[in-house]
Short mmCIF file of C-alpha atoms in Angstrom, two decimals:
data_model
loop_
_atom_site.label_atom_id
_atom_site.label_comp_id
_atom_site.label_asym_id
_atom_site.label_seq_id
_atom_site.Cartn_x
_atom_site.Cartn_y
_atom_site.Cartn_z
CA UNK A 29 -0.02 0.01 -0.06
CA UNK A 30 1.35 3.35 -1.01
CA UNK A 31 0.83 6.16 1.57
CA UNK A 32 2.11 9.63 0.77
CA UNK A 33 2.80 11.74 3.78
CA UNK A 34 4.61 14.77 5.24
CA UNK A 35 6.29 14.88 8.65
CA UNK A 36 8.47 16.83 10.80
CA UNK A 37 11.96 15.21 11.07
CA UNK A 38 14.05 16.85 13.74
CA UNK A 39 12.69 20.22 12.87
CA UNK A 40 12.75 19.77 9.05
CA UNK A 41 9.65 19.26 7.04
CA UNK A 42 10.08 16.16 4.75
CA UNK A 43 7.85 14.36 2.46
CA UNK A 44 7.78 10.74 1.47
CA UNK A 45 6.18 7.33 1.85
CA UNK A 46 5.04 5.34 4.87
CA UNK A 47 5.59 1.63 4.36
CA UNK A 48 5.39 -1.00 7.18
CA UNK A 49 5.60 1.51 9.97
CA UNK A 50 8.63 3.27 8.56
CA UNK A 51 8.96 6.76 6.89
CA UNK A 52 10.96 6.77 3.64
CA UNK A 53 12.19 10.11 2.69
CA UNK A 54 11.92 11.74 -0.76
CA UNK A 55 15.19 13.52 -1.92
CA UNK A 56 15.62 16.82 -0.11
CA UNK A 57 13.64 19.57 -1.76
CA UNK A 58 11.01 17.18 -3.24
CA UNK A 59 7.57 17.60 -1.70
CA UNK A 60 4.31 15.70 -1.57
CA UNK A 61 2.77 18.51 -3.83
CA UNK A 62 5.54 17.75 -6.39
CA UNK A 63 4.28 14.28 -6.61
CA UNK A 64 0.72 15.45 -7.12
CA UNK A 65 1.97 17.53 -9.98
CA UNK A 66 3.77 14.52 -11.37
CA UNK A 67 0.64 12.41 -11.35
CA UNK A 68 -0.20 8.99 -9.85
CA UNK A 69 1.78 6.79 -12.36
CA UNK A 70 4.87 8.70 -11.73
CA UNK A 71 4.33 8.64 -7.93
CA UNK A 72 3.84 4.88 -7.87
CA UNK A 73 7.17 4.39 -9.79
CA UNK A 74 8.79 6.90 -7.41
CA UNK A 75 7.54 4.97 -4.49
CA UNK A 76 9.04 1.73 -5.60
CA UNK A 77 12.44 3.40 -6.02
CA UNK A 78 12.41 5.36 -2.75
CA UNK A 79 11.12 2.46 -0.60
CA UNK A 80 13.73 0.18 -2.13
CA UNK A 81 16.74 2.50 -1.72
CA UNK A 82 16.03 5.60 0.47
CA UNK A 83 16.92 6.05 4.08
CA UNK A 84 14.13 5.57 6.49
CA UNK A 85 13.03 6.27 10.11
CA UNK A 86 10.56 4.56 12.43
CA UNK A 87 7.19 6.09 12.05
CA UNK A 88 7.11 6.56 15.81
CA UNK A 89 10.17 8.82 15.49
CA UNK A 90 8.58 11.44 13.26
CA UNK A 91 5.69 13.79 13.75
CA UNK A 92 3.16 13.55 10.96
CA UNK A 93 1.89 16.75 9.35
CA UNK A 94 -1.00 17.24 7.08
CA UNK A 95 -0.14 15.14 3.97
CA UNK A 96 -0.20 17.95 1.50
CA UNK A 97 -0.54 21.69 1.29
CA UNK A 98 -3.93 22.07 -0.38
CA UNK A 99 -4.33 24.33 -3.43
CA UNK A 100 -8.05 24.71 -2.79
CA UNK A 101 -10.55 22.92 -0.46
CA UNK A 102 -14.08 22.24 -1.67
CA UNK A 103 -16.38 20.51 0.95
CA UNK A 104 -19.51 18.85 -0.53
CA UNK A 105 -22.67 17.64 1.39
CA UNK A 106 -23.06 14.23 -0.12
CA UNK A 107 -24.77 12.12 2.54
CA UNK A 108 -28.60 12.27 2.57
CA UNK A 109 -28.88 11.10 6.17
CA UNK A 110 -26.65 13.93 7.40
CA UNK A 111 -28.69 16.55 5.32
CA UNK A 112 -31.94 15.15 6.85
CA UNK A 113 -30.54 15.43 10.47
CA UNK A 114 -29.01 18.83 9.90
CA UNK A 115 -32.31 20.28 8.49
CA UNK A 116 -34.10 19.21 11.66
CA UNK A 117 -31.28 20.85 13.74
CA UNK A 118 -31.22 24.15 11.83
CA UNK A 119 -34.67 24.65 10.54
CA UNK A 120 -36.82 22.28 12.46
CA UNK A 121 -38.11 20.88 9.11
CA UNK A 122 -38.40 17.17 8.33
CA UNK A 123 -36.97 15.48 5.26
CA UNK A 124 -34.44 16.59 2.56
CA UNK A 125 -35.00 19.58 0.38
CA UNK A 126 -35.55 18.70 -3.29
CA UNK A 127 -32.64 20.88 -4.45
CA UNK A 128 -30.21 18.55 -2.77
CA UNK A 129 -31.10 15.73 -5.12
CA UNK A 130 -30.75 17.82 -8.24
CA UNK A 131 -27.02 18.26 -8.08
CA UNK A 132 -24.01 18.14 -5.64
CA UNK A 133 -23.47 21.20 -3.49
CA UNK A 134 -20.17 22.45 -2.02
CA UNK A 135 -18.53 25.40 -0.42
CA UNK A 136 -14.99 26.52 -0.55
CA UNK A 137 -13.21 26.24 2.80
CA UNK A 138 -9.93 27.45 4.10
CA UNK A 139 -6.81 25.69 2.79
CA UNK A 140 -4.56 27.91 5.06
CA UNK A 141 -5.75 26.52 8.40
CA UNK A 142 -5.21 22.79 7.67
CA UNK A 143 -4.10 20.82 10.82
CA UNK A 144 -2.47 17.36 11.19
CA UNK A 145 -3.51 14.43 13.32
CA UNK A 146 -2.10 14.88 16.84
CA UNK A 147 -2.48 18.67 16.85
CA UNK A 148 -4.50 20.51 19.30
CA UNK A 149 -7.51 22.46 17.82
CA UNK A 150 -8.19 25.75 19.71
CA UNK A 151 -11.85 26.85 20.07
CA UNK A 152 -12.41 30.04 17.99
CA UNK A 153 -13.55 33.24 19.69
CA UNK A 154 -17.18 33.48 20.37
CA UNK A 155 -17.85 29.76 19.90
CA UNK A 156 -19.66 27.72 22.52
CA UNK A 157 -20.90 24.88 20.23
CA UNK A 158 -17.78 23.26 18.85
CA UNK A 159 -18.38 20.30 16.60
CA UNK A 160 -16.57 17.93 14.27
CA UNK A 161 -17.51 16.50 10.84
CA UNK A 162 -16.38 13.00 9.80
CA UNK A 163 -15.47 12.91 6.17
CA UNK A 164 -13.27 11.40 3.47
CA UNK A 165 -11.46 13.75 0.97
CA UNK A 166 -10.34 13.05 -2.58
CA UNK A 167 -6.99 14.57 -3.56
CA UNK A 168 -6.52 15.66 -7.18
CA UNK A 169 -3.39 14.80 -9.07
CA UNK A 170 -2.26 15.61 -12.66
CA UNK A 171 -3.31 13.66 -15.74
CA UNK A 172 -1.13 14.20 -18.63
CA UNK A 173 -2.87 16.07 -21.50
CA UNK A 174 -5.82 17.13 -19.35
CA UNK A 175 -6.66 20.69 -18.43
CA UNK A 176 -8.89 19.54 -15.54
CA UNK A 177 -11.96 21.30 -16.99
CA UNK A 178 -15.47 20.07 -17.92
CA UNK A 179 -14.51 16.45 -17.13
CA UNK A 180 -16.76 13.47 -17.50
CA UNK A 181 -17.07 11.14 -14.46
CA UNK A 182 -14.72 8.63 -16.21
CA UNK A 183 -12.18 11.37 -16.83
CA UNK A 184 -12.54 12.69 -13.36
CA UNK A 185 -11.79 9.24 -11.83
CA UNK A 186 -8.44 9.48 -13.43
CA UNK A 187 -7.75 12.78 -11.61
CA UNK A 188 -8.18 11.28 -8.25
CA UNK A 189 -4.70 10.72 -6.94
CA UNK A 190 -5.83 9.35 -3.53
CA UNK A 191 -7.81 9.61 -0.40
CA UNK A 192 -7.35 10.99 3.05
CA UNK A 193 -9.56 11.36 6.19
CA UNK A 194 -10.96 14.85 6.76
CA UNK A 195 -12.40 16.50 9.90
CA UNK A 196 -14.19 19.67 8.89
CA UNK A 197 -14.23 21.39 12.34
CA UNK A 198 -17.40 23.49 12.93
CA UNK A 199 -18.39 26.32 15.16
CA UNK A 200 -22.21 25.71 15.15
CA UNK A 201 -23.29 28.81 16.86
CA UNK A 202 -21.29 30.99 14.60
CA UNK A 203 -22.35 29.07 11.53
CA UNK A 204 -25.98 29.21 12.46
CA UNK A 205 -25.85 33.05 12.46
CA UNK A 206 -23.91 33.28 9.25
CA UNK A 207 -26.27 30.95 7.30
CA UNK A 208 -29.32 33.18 8.03
CA UNK A 209 -27.81 35.76 5.69
CA UNK A 210 -28.05 33.09 2.96
CA UNK A 211 -24.39 33.01 2.44
CA UNK A 212 -21.55 31.14 3.99
CA UNK A 213 -20.48 29.43 6.15
CA UNK A 214 -17.44 31.58 6.85
CA UNK A 215 -16.05 32.09 10.39
CA UNK A 216 -18.08 29.00 11.51
CA UNK A 217 -15.73 26.84 9.46
CA UNK A 218 -12.52 28.57 8.41
CA UNK A 219 -10.64 28.21 11.71
CA UNK A 220 -9.46 24.62 11.30
CA UNK A 221 -9.76 21.48 9.25
CA UNK A 222 -7.75 18.24 9.78
CA UNK A 223 -6.41 16.11 6.87
CA UNK A 224 -4.46 12.92 7.46
CA UNK A 225 -2.86 10.83 8.52
CA UNK A 226 -1.63 10.36 4.91
CA UNK A 227 -2.88 10.06 1.39
CA UNK A 228 -3.59 6.43 0.25
CA UNK A 229 -3.13 6.26 -3.51
CA UNK A 230 -6.36 5.58 -5.57
CA UNK A 231 -5.05 2.37 -7.08
CA UNK A 232 -5.25 0.74 -3.67
CA UNK A 233 -9.08 1.09 -3.91
CA UNK A 234 -9.61 0.14 -7.57
CA UNK A 235 -10.95 -3.30 -6.66
CA UNK A 236 -13.36 -1.78 -3.98
CA UNK A 237 -15.45 0.19 -6.32
CA UNK A 238 -18.95 -1.19 -6.89
CA UNK A 239 -20.71 -1.02 -10.36
CA UNK A 240 -21.83 2.57 -9.72
CA UNK A 241 -18.37 3.72 -8.52
CA UNK A 242 -19.08 3.89 -4.76
CA UNK A 243 -16.58 2.74 -2.14
CA UNK A 244 -18.04 0.78 0.82
CA UNK A 245 -15.52 1.85 3.34
CA UNK A 246 -16.45 1.74 7.05
CA UNK A 247 -16.23 5.24 8.73
CA UNK A 248 -16.43 5.97 12.47
CA UNK A 249 -15.88 8.69 15.04
CA UNK A 250 -15.16 8.50 18.73
CA UNK A 251 -15.17 11.23 21.36
CA UNK A 252 -13.08 10.56 24.43
CA UNK A 253 -12.97 6.88 23.42
CA UNK A 254 -16.75 6.44 23.14
CA UNK A 255 -18.33 5.72 19.68
CA UNK A 256 -20.58 8.62 18.57
CA UNK A 257 -21.24 7.78 14.93
CA UNK A 258 -20.45 5.40 12.11
CA UNK A 259 -21.44 4.98 8.39
CA UNK A 260 -20.34 3.55 5.08
CA UNK A 261 -18.78 5.82 2.47
CA UNK A 262 -20.95 4.17 -0.10
CA UNK A 263 -23.96 5.92 1.36
CA UNK A 264 -22.94 9.15 -0.49
CA UNK A 265 -25.46 10.33 -3.00
CA UNK A 266 -22.72 10.64 -5.76
CA UNK A 267 -19.50 8.71 -6.11
CA UNK A 268 -16.32 10.79 -5.77
CA UNK A 269 -15.80 10.74 -9.59
CA UNK A 270 -18.97 12.56 -10.11
CA UNK A 271 -18.19 15.16 -7.41
CA UNK A 272 -14.82 15.85 -9.14
CA UNK A 273 -16.58 16.04 -12.50
CA UNK A 274 -19.19 18.47 -11.19
CA UNK A 275 -16.48 20.70 -9.64
CA UNK A 276 -14.74 20.89 -13.04
CA UNK A 277 -17.77 22.10 -14.93
CA UNK A 278 -16.99 25.61 -16.30
CA UNK A 279 -14.05 25.51 -13.88
CA UNK A 280 -10.92 23.58 -13.32
CA UNK A 281 -9.64 20.89 -10.87
CA UNK A 282 -5.85 20.95 -10.47
CA UNK A 283 -3.18 19.09 -8.63
CA UNK A 284 -3.36 19.68 -4.88
CA UNK A 285 -7.19 20.46 -4.95
CA UNK A 286 -8.90 18.64 -2.10
CA UNK A 287 -12.60 17.66 -2.25
CA UNK A 288 -14.43 16.55 0.86
CA UNK A 289 -17.34 14.14 0.80
CA UNK A 290 -19.22 16.04 3.41
CA UNK A 291 -20.19 14.52 6.79
CA UNK A 292 -21.27 10.82 6.86
CA UNK A 293 -24.45 9.83 8.63
CA UNK A 294 -24.24 10.40 12.33
CA UNK A 295 -20.85 11.86 11.74
CA UNK A 296 -21.26 15.04 13.73
CA UNK A 297 -22.94 16.28 16.98
CA UNK A 298 -25.29 18.75 15.32
CA UNK A 299 -26.95 16.11 13.29
CA UNK A 300 -27.61 14.00 16.48
CA UNK A 301 -28.85 17.22 18.23
CA UNK A 302 -31.51 17.66 15.47
CA UNK A 303 -32.64 14.04 15.70
CA UNK A 304 -32.70 13.83 19.50
CA UNK A 305 -34.03 17.37 20.06
CA UNK A 306 -31.37 17.99 22.71
CA UNK A 307 -27.69 18.75 22.78
CA UNK A 308 -26.67 15.21 23.70
CA UNK A 309 -23.83 14.43 23.38
CA UNK A 310 -22.79 18.00 24.36
CA UNK A 311 -20.61 20.28 22.32
CA UNK A 312 -16.91 19.78 22.58
CA UNK A 313 -14.98 21.23 25.36
CA UNK A 314 -11.28 21.90 26.12
CA UNK A 315 -9.53 18.58 26.68
CA UNK A 316 -11.92 16.47 24.49
CA UNK A 317 -10.38 13.97 22.10
CA UNK A 318 -11.95 13.34 18.64
CA UNK A 319 -10.74 10.28 16.67
CA UNK A 320 -11.94 9.38 13.19
CA UNK A 321 -11.14 6.07 11.46
CA UNK A 322 -11.77 5.15 7.80
CA UNK A 323 -11.25 1.56 6.64
CA UNK A 324 -8.30 1.28 4.21
CA UNK A 325 -7.01 4.84 4.93
CA UNK A 326 -6.34 5.19 8.68
CA UNK A 327 -7.16 7.32 11.70
CA UNK A 328 -6.82 10.95 12.75
CA UNK A 329 -6.98 12.21 16.38
CA UNK A 330 -7.11 15.80 17.68
CA UNK A 331 -7.49 17.28 21.21
CA UNK A 332 -9.72 20.31 21.74
CA UNK A 333 -7.62 23.21 23.18
CA UNK A 334 -8.74 26.50 24.94
CA UNK A 335 -11.06 29.14 23.64
CA UNK A 336 -9.60 32.37 22.33
CA UNK A 337 -11.27 35.18 24.34
CA UNK A 338 -11.98 37.97 21.97
CA UNK A 339 -14.98 39.78 20.43
CA UNK A 340 -14.93 39.40 16.75
CA UNK A 341 -18.39 40.64 15.70
CA UNK A 342 -18.35 44.03 13.98
CA UNK A 343 -21.86 45.52 13.69
CA UNK A 344 -22.91 47.32 10.63
CA UNK A 345 -23.03 51.07 10.87
CA UNK A 346 -26.64 52.39 10.67
CA UNK A 347 -26.49 55.02 8.04
CA UNK A 348 -29.03 57.26 6.12
CA UNK A 349 -29.42 55.93 2.56
CA UNK A 350 -28.52 58.59 0.13
CA UNK A 351 -30.40 58.99 -3.22
CA UNK A 352 -28.83 57.46 -6.26
CA UNK A 353 -28.29 60.86 -7.79
CA UNK A 354 -26.15 61.99 -4.76
CA UNK A 355 -22.84 63.54 -5.96
CA UNK A 356 -20.38 62.40 -3.31
CA UNK A 357 -17.40 64.16 -4.90
CA UNK A 358 -19.23 67.59 -4.86
CA UNK A 359 -20.19 67.08 -1.24
CA UNK A 360 -16.66 66.32 -0.35
CA UNK A 361 -15.52 69.53 -1.98
CA UNK A 362 -18.10 71.50 0.16
#
């Protein structure tokens, strides 16, 4: 199994492959993102060379980092069960809106606040309802001769370099206010997301796709060692190839782009709050540990840190609306 990873090795960031509990370094200066640019076939050939000849260290001796530096981060909402539970939680309405079935929906998240397994996740200012979201993410690699635009599902499948576990951390109270403006989420999401522990290359799952392209991988999430939710990745409404193809329409997907599946059924607290009508289990608190495991990929674990005490809301300034014929330049001249 080829696992592409990044790690801190004595204060130096290195990229390479994890094989049988050892970390094999790429040549100095070569990064995981370089391999995404090279494409899957070249990466598999590189893995054979590196694992056969490069120096290595015990996995226990290195500190894993996020397995890539994302170029962009799109997060879909592809699980019907999750949408159903969240709609109850947010709107108090049963069922799933018809628009969800018509086409995949995603938002762009923040690639600059990606964290690694093992890192502490601070609670953002103003948040009292910290939550997690259990997801799988597809990572895009280069396909020679392809622009990454207007792809068919079959073409998009070739652009999927590999898969990693994704925790889309969520400040539910901040998110709830933002979504009432019919835009967002923004500060309810952009403070942290965990990717890891590595990228497992797509060829490892080729035999696991069903006839419709879905992967029946088991997913689970535990808080402080107790199971909170579990699902199958194949319960998505669209296989990953169709999500990548949709993202590429009248746009482009490029090496280093990350596309999240969205939260699996029972994969977050807010969904359970909606179904139960009560905040049980309660929002995450400082010191809580959240662990997510996906069959065939691995596990990520993070501990919740302290809350940043600050006031970040900036109220709009009530101002008299001026007529559209108003000459601001003339008024400034007096």
